[in-house]
PDB file of C-alpha atoms in Angstrom:
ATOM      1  CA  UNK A   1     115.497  11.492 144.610  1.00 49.00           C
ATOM      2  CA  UNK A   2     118.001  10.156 141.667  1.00 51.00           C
ATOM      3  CA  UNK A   3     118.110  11.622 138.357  1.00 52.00           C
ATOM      4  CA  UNK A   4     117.783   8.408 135.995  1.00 57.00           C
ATOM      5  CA  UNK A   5     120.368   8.233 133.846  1.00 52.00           C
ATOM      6  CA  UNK A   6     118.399   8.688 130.523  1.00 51.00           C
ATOM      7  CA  UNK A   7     117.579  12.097 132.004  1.00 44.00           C
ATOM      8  CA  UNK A   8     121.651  12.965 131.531  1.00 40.00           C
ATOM      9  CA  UNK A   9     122.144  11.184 128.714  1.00 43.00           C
ATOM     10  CA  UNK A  10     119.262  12.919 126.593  1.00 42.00           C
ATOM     11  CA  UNK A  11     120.356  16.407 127.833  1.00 42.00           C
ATOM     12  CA  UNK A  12     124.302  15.217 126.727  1.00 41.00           C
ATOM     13  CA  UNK A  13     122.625  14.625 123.419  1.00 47.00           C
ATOM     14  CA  UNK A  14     120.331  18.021 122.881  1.00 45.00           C
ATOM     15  CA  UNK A  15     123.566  19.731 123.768  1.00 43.00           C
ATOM     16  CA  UNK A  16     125.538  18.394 121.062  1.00 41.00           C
ATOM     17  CA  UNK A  17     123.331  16.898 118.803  1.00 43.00           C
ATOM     18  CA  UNK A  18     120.508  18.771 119.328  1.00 60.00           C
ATOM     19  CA  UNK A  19     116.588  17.022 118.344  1.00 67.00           C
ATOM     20  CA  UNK A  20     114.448  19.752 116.715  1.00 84.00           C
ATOM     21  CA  UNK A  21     111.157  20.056 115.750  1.00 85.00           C
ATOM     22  CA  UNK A  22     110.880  19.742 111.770  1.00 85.00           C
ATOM     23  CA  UNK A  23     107.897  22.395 111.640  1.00 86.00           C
ATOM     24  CA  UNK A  24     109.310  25.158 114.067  1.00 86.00           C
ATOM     25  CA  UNK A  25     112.609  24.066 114.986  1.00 82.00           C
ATOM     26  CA  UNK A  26     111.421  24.069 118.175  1.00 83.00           C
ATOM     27  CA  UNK A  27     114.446  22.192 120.720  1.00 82.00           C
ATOM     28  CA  UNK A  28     111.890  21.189 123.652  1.00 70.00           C
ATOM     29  CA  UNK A  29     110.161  17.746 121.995  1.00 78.00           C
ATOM     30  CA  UNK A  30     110.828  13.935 122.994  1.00 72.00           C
ATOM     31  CA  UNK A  31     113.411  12.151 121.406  1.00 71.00           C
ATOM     32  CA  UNK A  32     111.327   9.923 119.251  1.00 77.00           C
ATOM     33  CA  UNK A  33     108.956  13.105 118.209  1.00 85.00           C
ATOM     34  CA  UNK A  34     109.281  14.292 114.593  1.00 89.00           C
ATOM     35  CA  UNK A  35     107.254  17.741 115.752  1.00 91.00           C
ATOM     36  CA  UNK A  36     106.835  19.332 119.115  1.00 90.00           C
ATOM     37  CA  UNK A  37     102.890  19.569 120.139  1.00 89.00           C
ATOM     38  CA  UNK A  38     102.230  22.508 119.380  1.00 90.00           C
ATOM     39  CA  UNK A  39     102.845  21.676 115.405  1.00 91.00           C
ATOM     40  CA  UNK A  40     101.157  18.553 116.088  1.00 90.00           C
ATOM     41  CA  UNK A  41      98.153  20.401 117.212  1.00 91.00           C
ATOM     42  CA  UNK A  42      98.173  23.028 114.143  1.00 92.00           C
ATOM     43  CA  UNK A  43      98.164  20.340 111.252  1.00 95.00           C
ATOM     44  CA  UNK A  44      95.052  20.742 109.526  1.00 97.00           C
ATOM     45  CA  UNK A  45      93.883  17.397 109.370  1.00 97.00           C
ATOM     46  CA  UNK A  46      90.437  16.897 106.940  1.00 98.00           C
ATOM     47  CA  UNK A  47      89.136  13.437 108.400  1.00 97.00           C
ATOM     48  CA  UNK A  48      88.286  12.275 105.185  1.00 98.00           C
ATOM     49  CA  UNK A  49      89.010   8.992 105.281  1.00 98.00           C
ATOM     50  CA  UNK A  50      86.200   8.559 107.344  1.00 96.00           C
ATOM     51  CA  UNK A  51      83.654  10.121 105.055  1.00 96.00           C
ATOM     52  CA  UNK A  52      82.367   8.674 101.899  1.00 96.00           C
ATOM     53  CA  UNK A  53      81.753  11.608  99.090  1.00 97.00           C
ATOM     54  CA  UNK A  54      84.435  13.599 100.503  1.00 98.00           C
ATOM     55  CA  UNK A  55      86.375  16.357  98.023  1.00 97.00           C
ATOM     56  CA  UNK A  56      88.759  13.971  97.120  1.00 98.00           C
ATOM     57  CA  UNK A  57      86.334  11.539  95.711  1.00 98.00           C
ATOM     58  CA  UNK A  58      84.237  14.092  94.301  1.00 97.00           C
ATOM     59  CA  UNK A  59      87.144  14.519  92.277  1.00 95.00           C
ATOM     60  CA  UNK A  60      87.305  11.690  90.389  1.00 96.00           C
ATOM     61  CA  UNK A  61      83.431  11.186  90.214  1.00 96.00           C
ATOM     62  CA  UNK A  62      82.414  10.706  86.238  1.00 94.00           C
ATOM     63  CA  UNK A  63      86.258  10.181  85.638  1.00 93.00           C
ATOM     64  CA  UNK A  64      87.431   7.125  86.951  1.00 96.00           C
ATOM     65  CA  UNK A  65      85.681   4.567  89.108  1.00 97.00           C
ATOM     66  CA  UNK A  66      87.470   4.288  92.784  1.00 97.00           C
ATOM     67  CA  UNK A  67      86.442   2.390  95.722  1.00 98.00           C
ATOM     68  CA  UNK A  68      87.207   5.104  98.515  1.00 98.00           C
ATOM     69  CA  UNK A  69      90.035   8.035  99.040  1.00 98.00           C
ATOM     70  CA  UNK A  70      90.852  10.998 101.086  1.00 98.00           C
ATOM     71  CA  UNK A  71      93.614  12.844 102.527  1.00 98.00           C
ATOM     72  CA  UNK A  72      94.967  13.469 105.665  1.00 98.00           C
ATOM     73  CA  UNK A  73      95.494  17.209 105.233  1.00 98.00           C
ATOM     74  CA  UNK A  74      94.685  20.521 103.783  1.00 98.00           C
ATOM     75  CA  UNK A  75      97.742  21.738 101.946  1.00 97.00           C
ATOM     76  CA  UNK A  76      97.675  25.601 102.610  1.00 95.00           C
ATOM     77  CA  UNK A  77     100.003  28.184 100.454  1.00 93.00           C
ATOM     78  CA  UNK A  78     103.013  28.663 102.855  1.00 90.00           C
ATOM     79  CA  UNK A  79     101.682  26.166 105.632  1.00 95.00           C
ATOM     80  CA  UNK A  80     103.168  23.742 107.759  1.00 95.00           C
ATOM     81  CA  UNK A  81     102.320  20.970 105.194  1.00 97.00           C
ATOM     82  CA  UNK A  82     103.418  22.996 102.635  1.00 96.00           C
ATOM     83  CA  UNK A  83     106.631  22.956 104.374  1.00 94.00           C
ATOM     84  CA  UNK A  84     107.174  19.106 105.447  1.00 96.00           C
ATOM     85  CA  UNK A  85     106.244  17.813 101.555  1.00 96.00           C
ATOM     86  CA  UNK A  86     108.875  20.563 100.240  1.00 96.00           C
ATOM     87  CA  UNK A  87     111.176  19.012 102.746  1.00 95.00           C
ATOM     88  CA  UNK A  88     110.696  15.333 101.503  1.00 96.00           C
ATOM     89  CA  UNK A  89     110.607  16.084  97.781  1.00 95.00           C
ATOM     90  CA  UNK A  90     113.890  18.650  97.790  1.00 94.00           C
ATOM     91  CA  UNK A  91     115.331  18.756 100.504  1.00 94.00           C
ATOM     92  CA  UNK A  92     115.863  14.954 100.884  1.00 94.00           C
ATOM     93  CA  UNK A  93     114.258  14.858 104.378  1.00 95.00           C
ATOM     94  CA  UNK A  94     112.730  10.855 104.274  1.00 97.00           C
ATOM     95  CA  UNK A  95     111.892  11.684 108.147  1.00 95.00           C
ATOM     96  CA  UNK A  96     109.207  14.059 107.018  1.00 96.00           C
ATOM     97  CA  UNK A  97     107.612  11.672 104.688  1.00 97.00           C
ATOM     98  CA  UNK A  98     107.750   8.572 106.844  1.00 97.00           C
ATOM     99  CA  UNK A  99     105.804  11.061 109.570  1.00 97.00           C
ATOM    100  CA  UNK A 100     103.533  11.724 106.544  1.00 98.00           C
ATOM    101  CA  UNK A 101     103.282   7.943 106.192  1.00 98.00           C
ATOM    102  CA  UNK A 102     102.512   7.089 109.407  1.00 97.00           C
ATOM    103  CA  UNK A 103      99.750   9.898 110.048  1.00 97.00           C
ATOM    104  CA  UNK A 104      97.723   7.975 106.950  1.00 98.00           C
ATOM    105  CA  UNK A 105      98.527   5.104 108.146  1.00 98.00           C
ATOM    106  CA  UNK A 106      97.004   5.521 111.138  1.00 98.00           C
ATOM    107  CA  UNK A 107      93.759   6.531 109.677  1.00 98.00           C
ATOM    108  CA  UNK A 108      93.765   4.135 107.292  1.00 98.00           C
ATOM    109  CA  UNK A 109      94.261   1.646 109.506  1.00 98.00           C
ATOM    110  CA  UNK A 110      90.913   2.643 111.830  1.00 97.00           C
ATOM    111  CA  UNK A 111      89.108   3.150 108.472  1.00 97.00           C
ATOM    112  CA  UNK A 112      86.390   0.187 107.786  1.00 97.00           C
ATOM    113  CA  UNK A 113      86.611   2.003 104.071  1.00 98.00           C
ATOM    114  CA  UNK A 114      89.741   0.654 103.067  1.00 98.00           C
ATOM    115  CA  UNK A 115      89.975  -2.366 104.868  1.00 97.00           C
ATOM    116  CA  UNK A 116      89.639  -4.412 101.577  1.00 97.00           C
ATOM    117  CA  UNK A 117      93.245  -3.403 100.754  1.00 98.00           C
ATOM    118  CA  UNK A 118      95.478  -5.543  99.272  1.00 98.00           C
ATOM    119  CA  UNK A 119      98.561  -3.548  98.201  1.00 98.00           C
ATOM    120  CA  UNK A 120      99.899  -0.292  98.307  1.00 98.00           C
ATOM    121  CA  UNK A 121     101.536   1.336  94.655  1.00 98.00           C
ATOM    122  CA  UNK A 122     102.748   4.799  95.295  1.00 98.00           C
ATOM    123  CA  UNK A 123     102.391   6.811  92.502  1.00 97.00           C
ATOM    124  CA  UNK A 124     105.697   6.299  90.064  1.00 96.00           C
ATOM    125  CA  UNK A 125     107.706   9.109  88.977  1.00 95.00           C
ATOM    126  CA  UNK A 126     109.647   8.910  85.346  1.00 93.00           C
ATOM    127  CA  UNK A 127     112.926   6.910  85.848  1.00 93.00           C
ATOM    128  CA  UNK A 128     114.551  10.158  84.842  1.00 93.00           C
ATOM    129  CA  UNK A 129     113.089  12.444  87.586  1.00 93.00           C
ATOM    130  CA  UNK A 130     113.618   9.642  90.370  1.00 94.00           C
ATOM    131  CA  UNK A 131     117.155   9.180  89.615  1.00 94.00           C
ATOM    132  CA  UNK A 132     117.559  13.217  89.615  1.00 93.00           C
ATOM    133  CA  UNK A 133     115.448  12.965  93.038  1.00 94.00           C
ATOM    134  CA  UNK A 134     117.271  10.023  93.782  1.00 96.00           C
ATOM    135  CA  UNK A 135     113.955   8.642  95.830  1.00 97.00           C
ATOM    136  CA  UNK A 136     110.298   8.624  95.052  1.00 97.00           C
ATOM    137  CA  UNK A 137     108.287  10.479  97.805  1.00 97.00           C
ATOM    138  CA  UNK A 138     105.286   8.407  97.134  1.00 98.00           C
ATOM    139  CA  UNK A 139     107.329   5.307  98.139  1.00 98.00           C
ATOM    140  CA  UNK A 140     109.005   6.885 101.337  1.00 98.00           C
ATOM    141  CA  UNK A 141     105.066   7.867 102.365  1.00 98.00           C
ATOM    142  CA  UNK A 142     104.002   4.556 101.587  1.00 98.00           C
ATOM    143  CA  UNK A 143     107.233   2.940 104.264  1.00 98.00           C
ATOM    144  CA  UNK A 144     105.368   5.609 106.350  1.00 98.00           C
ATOM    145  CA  UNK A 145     102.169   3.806 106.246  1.00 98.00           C
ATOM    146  CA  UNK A 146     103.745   0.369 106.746  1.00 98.00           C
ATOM    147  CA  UNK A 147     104.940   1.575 109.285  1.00 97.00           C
ATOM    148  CA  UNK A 148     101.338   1.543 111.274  1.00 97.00           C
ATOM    149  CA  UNK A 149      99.550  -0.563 109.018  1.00 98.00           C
ATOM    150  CA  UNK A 150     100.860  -3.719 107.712  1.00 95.00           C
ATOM    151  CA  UNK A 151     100.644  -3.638 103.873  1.00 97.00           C
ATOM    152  CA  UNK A 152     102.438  -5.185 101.195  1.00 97.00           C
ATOM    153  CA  UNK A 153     103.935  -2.319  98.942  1.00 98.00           C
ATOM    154  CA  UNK A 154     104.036  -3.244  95.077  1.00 97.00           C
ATOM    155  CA  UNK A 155     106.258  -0.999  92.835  1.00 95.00           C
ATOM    156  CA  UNK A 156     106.798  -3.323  89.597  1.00 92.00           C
ATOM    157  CA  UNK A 157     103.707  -3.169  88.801  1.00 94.00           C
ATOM    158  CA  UNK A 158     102.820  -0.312  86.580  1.00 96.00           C
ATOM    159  CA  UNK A 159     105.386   2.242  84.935  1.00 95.00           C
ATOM    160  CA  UNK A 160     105.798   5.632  84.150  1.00 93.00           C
ATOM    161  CA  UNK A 161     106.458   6.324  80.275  1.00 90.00           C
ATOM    162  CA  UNK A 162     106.188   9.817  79.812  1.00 84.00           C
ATOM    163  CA  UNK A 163     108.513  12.471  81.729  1.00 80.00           C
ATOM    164  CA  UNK A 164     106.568  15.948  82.921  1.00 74.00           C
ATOM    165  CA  UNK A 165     108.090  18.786  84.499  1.00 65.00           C
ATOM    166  CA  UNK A 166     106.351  20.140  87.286  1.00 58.00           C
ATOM    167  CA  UNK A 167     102.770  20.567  86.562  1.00 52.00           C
ATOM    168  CA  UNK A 168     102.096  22.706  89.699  1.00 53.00           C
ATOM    169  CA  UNK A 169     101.645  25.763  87.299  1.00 53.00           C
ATOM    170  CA  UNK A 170      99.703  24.223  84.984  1.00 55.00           C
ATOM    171  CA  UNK A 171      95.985  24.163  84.316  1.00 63.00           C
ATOM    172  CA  UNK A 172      93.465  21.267  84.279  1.00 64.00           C
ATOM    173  CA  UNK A 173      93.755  21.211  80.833  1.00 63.00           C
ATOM    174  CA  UNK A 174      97.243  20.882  80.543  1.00 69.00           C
ATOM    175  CA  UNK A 175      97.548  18.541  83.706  1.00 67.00           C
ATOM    176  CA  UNK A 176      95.279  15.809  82.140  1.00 65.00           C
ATOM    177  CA  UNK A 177      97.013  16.506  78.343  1.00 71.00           C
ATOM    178  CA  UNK A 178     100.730  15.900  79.611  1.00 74.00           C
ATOM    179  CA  UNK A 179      99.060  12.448  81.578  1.00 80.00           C
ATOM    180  CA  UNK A 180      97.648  11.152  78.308  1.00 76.00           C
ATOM    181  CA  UNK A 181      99.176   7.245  78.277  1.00 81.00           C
ATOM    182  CA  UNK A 182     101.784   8.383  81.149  1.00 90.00           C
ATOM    183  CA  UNK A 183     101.544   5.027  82.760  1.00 94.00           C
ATOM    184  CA  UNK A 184     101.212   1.606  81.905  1.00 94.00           C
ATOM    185  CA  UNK A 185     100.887  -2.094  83.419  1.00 96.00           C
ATOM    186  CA  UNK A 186     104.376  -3.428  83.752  1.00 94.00           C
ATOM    187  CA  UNK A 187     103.889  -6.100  84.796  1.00 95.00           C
ATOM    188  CA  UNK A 188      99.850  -6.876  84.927  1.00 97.00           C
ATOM    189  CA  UNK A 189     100.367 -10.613  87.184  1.00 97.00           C
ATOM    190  CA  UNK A 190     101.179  -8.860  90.205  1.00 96.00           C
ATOM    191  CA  UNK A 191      97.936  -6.483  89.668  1.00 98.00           C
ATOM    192  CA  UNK A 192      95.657  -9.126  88.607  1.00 98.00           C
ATOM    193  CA  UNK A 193      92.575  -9.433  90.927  1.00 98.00           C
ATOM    194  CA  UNK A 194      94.652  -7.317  93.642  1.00 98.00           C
ATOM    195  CA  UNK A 195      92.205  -4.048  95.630  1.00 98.00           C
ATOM    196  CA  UNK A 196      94.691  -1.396  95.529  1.00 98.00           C
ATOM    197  CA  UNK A 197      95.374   1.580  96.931  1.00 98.00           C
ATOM    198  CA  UNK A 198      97.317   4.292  94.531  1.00 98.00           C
ATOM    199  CA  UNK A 199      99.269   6.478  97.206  1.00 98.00           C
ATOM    200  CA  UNK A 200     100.815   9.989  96.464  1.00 98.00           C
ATOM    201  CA  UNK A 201     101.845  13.218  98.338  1.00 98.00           C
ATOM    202  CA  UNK A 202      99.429  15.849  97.392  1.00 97.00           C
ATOM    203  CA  UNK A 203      96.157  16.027  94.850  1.00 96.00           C
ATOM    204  CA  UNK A 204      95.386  19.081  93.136  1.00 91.00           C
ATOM    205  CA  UNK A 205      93.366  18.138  89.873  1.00 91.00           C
ATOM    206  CA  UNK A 206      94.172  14.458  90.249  1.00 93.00           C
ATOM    207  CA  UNK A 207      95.263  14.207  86.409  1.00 92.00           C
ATOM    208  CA  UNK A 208      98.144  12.375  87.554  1.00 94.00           C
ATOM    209  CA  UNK A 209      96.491   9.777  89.907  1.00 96.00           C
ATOM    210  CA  UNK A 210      93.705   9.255  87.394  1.00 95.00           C
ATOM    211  CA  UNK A 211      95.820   8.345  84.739  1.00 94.00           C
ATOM    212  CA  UNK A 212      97.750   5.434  86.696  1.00 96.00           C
ATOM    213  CA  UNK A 213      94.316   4.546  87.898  1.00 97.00           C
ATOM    214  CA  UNK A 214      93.396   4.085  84.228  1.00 96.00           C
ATOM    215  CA  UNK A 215      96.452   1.724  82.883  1.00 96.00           C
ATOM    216  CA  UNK A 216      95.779  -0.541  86.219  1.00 97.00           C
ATOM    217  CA  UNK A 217      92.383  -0.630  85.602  1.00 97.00           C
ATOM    218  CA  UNK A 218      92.915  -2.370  82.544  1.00 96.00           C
ATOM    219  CA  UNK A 219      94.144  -5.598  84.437  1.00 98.00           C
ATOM    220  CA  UNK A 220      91.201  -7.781  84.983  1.00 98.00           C
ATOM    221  CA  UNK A 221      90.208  -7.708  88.893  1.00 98.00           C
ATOM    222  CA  UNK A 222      91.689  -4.889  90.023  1.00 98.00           C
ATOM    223  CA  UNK A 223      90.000  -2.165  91.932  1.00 98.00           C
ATOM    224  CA  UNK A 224      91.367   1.284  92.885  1.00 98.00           C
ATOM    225  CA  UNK A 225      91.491   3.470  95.700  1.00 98.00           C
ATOM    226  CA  UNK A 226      93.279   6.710  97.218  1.00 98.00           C
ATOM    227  CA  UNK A 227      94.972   8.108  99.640  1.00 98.00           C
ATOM    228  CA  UNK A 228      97.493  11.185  99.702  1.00 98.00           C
ATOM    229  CA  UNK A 229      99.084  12.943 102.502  1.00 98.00           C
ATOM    230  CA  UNK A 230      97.446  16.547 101.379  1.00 98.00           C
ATOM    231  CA  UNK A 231      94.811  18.087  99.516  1.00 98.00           C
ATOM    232  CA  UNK A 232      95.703  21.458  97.678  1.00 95.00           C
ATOM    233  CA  UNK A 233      92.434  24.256  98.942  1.00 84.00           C
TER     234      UNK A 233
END
């Protein structure tokens, strides 16, 4: 029986230019696989976005008023998700937030709960810390999601004013102090009367995500949800 020729010119390519796994580094996936199964199997997905009064909206209840969110994983200390969001955000591994992208996306997509969406904003960073980054993860998440889901993805419309360093460290206090006026409506005709969903890479206390919910609350019509890749236990 003949070998197709794929079969040669794959192992030519794992030879030389070898196609790893991004969680274990793990040299026996397909081509077009970003991790092998096994990684696949151990991400520790939370089905939220499926469930109304999940954590993640019991996070913003009595703070900001959101149509639906969730999160496609737990985000463990040292965990696999741990690892592929450190990847995107400084390492400058896009591939591991487009994967990111398209696991929400897929959800999202199945999801009755945010069918009403209009356009996808991913969370803005300061000018500053994207041209030190020289990307915004939220963005390269939200190309994820497009991906799978066809969306139109807005980022003119609302601004980040004030520049934080990382506020991983902080407390709740502090994280909703340093987002005091953070963000505003640029440009409030491209919000007006639009459902949107505000789209980052992890929630802890939310500080951040409420505050950008705020200033786009403030156009007339708009309505907010969620979604992030990970949710910090």
């Amino acid at each position: 029986m003949a070998i197709p020729i794929n079969s040669y010119i794959y192992a030519f390519q794992q030879l030389f230019f070898p196609h790893i796994c991004s969680g274990c580094g793990a040299d026996y996936i397909h081509h077009n696989a970003f991790l092998c199964a096994a990684c696949n199997h151990a991400l520790p997905a939370t089905h939220f976005f499926d469930r109304s009064n999940n954590p993640i909206e019991q996070v913003f209840t009595g703070r900001i008023p959101i149509v639906a969110a969730g999160s496609s994983f737990y985000f463990y200390k040292s965990g696999l998700v741990q690892h592929l969001i450190a990847q995107l955000k400084y390492k400058n591994n896009l591939s591991a937030g487009r994967f990111l992208g398209r696991c929400m996306g897929r959800e999202l997509s199945q999801s009755e709960r945010f069918s009403h969406i209009d356009l996808l904003i991913p969370l803005p960073l300061h000018p500053k810390k994207e041209f030190q980054r020289g990307y915004n993860q939220a963005r390269i998440i939200c190309e994820g999601i497009m991906e799978v889901w066809p969306k139109k993805l807005c980022t003119q419309g609302v601004s980040r004013l004030v520049y934080t360093t990382s506020q991983t460290q902080g407390n709740r206090l502090n994280r909703w102090k340093n987002m005091e006026d953070a963000f505003w409506a640029s440009e409030p005709s491209i919000l007006k009367n639009k459902n949107i969903l505000l789209v980052d890479d992890v929630i802890t206390t939310g500080a951040s995500l409420e505050a950008c919910g705020r200033a786009i609350l403030q156009v007339p019509g708009t309505s907010i949800s969620i979604a992030t890749a990970a949710y910090t236990v």
